[in-house]
mmCIF file of C-alpha atoms in Angstrom:
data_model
loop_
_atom_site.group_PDB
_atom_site.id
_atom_site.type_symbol
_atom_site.label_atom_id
_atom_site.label_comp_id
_atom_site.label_asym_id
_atom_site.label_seq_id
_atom_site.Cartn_x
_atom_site.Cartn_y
_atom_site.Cartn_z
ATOM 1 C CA UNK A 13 -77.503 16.243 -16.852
ATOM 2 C CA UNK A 14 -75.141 16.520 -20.141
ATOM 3 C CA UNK A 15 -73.626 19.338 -18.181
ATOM 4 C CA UNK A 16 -72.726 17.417 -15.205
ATOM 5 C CA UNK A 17 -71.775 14.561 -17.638
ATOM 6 C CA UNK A 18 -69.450 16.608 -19.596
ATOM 7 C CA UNK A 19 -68.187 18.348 -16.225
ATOM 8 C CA UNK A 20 -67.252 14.337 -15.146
ATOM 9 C CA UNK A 21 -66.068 13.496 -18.538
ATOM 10 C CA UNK A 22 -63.159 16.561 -18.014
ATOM 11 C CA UNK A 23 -62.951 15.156 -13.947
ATOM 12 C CA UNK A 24 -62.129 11.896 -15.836
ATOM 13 C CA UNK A 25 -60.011 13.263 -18.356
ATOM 14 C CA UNK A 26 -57.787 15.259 -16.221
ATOM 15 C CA UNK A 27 -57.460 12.208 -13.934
ATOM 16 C CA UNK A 28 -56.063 9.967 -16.893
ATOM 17 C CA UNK A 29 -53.595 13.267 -17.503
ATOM 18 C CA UNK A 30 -52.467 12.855 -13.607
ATOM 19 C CA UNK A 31 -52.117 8.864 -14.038
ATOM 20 C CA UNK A 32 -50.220 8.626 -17.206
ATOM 21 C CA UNK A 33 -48.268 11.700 -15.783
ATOM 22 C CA UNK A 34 -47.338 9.581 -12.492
ATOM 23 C CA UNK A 35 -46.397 6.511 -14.750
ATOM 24 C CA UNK A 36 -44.207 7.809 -16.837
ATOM 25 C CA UNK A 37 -42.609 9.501 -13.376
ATOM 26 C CA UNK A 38 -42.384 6.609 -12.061
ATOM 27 C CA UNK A 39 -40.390 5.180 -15.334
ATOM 28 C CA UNK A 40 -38.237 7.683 -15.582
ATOM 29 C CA UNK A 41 -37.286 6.663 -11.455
ATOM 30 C CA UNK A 42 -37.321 3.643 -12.366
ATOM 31 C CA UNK A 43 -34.943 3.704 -15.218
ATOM 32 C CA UNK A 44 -32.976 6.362 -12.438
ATOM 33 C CA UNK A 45 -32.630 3.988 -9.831
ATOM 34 C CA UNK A 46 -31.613 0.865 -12.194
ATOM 35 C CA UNK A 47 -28.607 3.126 -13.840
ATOM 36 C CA UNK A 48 -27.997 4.130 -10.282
ATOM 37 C CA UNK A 49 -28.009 0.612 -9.058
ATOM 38 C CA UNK A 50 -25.490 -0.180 -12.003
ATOM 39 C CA UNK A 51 -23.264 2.694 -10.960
ATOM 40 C CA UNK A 52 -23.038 1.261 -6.823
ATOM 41 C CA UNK A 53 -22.265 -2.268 -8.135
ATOM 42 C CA UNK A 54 -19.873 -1.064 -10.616
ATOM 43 C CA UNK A 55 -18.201 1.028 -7.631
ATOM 44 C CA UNK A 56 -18.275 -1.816 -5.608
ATOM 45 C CA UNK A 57 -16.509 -4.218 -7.877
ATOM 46 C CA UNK A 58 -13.780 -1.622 -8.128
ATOM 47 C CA UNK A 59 -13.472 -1.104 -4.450
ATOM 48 C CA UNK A 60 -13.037 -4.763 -4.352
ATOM 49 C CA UNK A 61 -10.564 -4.993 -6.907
ATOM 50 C CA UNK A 62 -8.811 -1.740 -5.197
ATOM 51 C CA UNK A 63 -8.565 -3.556 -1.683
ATOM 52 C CA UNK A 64 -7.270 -7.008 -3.386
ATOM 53 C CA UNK A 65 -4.483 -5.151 -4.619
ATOM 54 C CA UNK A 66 -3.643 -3.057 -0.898
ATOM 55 C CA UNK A 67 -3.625 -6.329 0.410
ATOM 56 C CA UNK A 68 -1.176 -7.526 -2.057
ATOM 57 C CA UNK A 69 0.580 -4.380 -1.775
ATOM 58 C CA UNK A 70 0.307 -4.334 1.694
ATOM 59 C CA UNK A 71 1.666 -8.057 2.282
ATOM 60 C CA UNK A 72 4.580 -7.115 -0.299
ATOM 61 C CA UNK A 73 5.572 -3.938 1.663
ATOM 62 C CA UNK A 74 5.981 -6.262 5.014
ATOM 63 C CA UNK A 75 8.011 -8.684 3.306
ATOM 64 C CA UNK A 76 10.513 -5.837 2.029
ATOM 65 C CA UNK A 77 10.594 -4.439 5.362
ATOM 66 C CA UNK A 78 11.604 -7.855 6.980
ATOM 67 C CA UNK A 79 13.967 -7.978 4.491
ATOM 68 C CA UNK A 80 15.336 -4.508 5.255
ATOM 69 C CA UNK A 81 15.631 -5.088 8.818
ATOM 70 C CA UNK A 82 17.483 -8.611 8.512
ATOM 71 C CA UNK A 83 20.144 -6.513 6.760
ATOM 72 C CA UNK A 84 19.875 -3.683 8.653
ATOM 73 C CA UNK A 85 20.879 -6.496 11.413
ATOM 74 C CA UNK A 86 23.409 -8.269 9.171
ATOM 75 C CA UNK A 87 25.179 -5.484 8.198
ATOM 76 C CA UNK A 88 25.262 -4.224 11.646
ATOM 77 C CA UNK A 89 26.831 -7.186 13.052
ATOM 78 C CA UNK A 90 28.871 -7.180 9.968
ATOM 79 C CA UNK A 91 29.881 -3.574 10.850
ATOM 80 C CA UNK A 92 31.402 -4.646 14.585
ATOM 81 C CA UNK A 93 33.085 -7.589 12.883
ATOM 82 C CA UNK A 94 35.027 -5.294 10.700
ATOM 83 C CA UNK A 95 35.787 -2.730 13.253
ATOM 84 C CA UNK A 96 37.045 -5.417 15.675
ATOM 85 C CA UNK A 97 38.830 -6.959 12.855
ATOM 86 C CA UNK A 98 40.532 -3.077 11.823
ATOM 87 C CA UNK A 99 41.175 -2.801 15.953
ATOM 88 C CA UNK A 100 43.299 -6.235 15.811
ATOM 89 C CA UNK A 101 44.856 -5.620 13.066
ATOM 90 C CA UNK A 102 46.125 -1.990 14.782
ATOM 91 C CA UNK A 103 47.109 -3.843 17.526
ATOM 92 C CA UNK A 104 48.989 -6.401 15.863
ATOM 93 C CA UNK A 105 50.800 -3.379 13.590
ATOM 94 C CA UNK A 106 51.624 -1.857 16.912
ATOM 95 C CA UNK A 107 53.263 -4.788 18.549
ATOM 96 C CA UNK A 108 55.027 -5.905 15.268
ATOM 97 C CA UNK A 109 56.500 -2.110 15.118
ATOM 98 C CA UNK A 110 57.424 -2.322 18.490
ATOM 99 C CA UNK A 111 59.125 -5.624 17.976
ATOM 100 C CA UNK A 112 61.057 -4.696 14.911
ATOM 101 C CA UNK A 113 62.004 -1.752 17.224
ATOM 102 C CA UNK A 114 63.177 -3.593 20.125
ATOM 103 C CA UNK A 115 65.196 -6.182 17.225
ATOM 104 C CA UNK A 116 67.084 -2.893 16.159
ATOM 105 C CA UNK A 117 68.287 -1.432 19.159
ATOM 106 C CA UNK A 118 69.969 -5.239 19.909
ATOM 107 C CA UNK A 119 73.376 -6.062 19.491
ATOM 108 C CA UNK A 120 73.673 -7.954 16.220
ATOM 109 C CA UNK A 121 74.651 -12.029 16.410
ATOM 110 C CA UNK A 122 77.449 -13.271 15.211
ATOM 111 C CA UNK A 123 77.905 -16.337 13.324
ATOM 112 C CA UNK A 124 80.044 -18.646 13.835
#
């Protein structure tokens, strides 16, 4: 009997071995999933922080490019003013030549 007593004991011995073996596995996952939990939340407080700011970015951008058309459609108009303005102007040049031309080739007035 002492043999198959000391045969259990080493049964018994080797299954403490495999239990404190499996805690301190599960431990070490533990203290693996906590710093890996830490690392997801700190990712996802920076992804929220990241997407606050393309919004802002985002909303920023569309306001410049309103802006950027409206003068794209000022200056246009602005544009066709001027040229109509520079056409007139032409025209009015050409008349007033044409004038002054027609005043030289008329016999002068005399005063009385």
């Amino acid at each position: 009997m002492t043999q198959q007593g000391a045969v259990l004991q080493g049964y018994n011995n080797e299954l403490v071995k495999c239990i404190e073996n499996l805690c301190m596995q599960k431990e070490e996952l533990n203290k693996q999933i906590q710093q890996a939990e830490e690392e997801r939340n700190k990712l996802q407080h920076e992804i929220q922080v990241l997407n606050e700011q393309l919004e802002r970015v985002c909303e920023n951008l569309a306001q410049k490019v309103a802006s950027r058309n409206e003068l794209d459609k000022i200056l246009a108009e602005t544009e066709a003013a001027y040229m109509k303005i520079l056409d007139s102007s032409r025209t009015l040049l050409n008349v007033l030549k044409k004038e002054v031309g027609n005043l030289n080739h008329t016999p002068e007035v005399r005063k009385p």
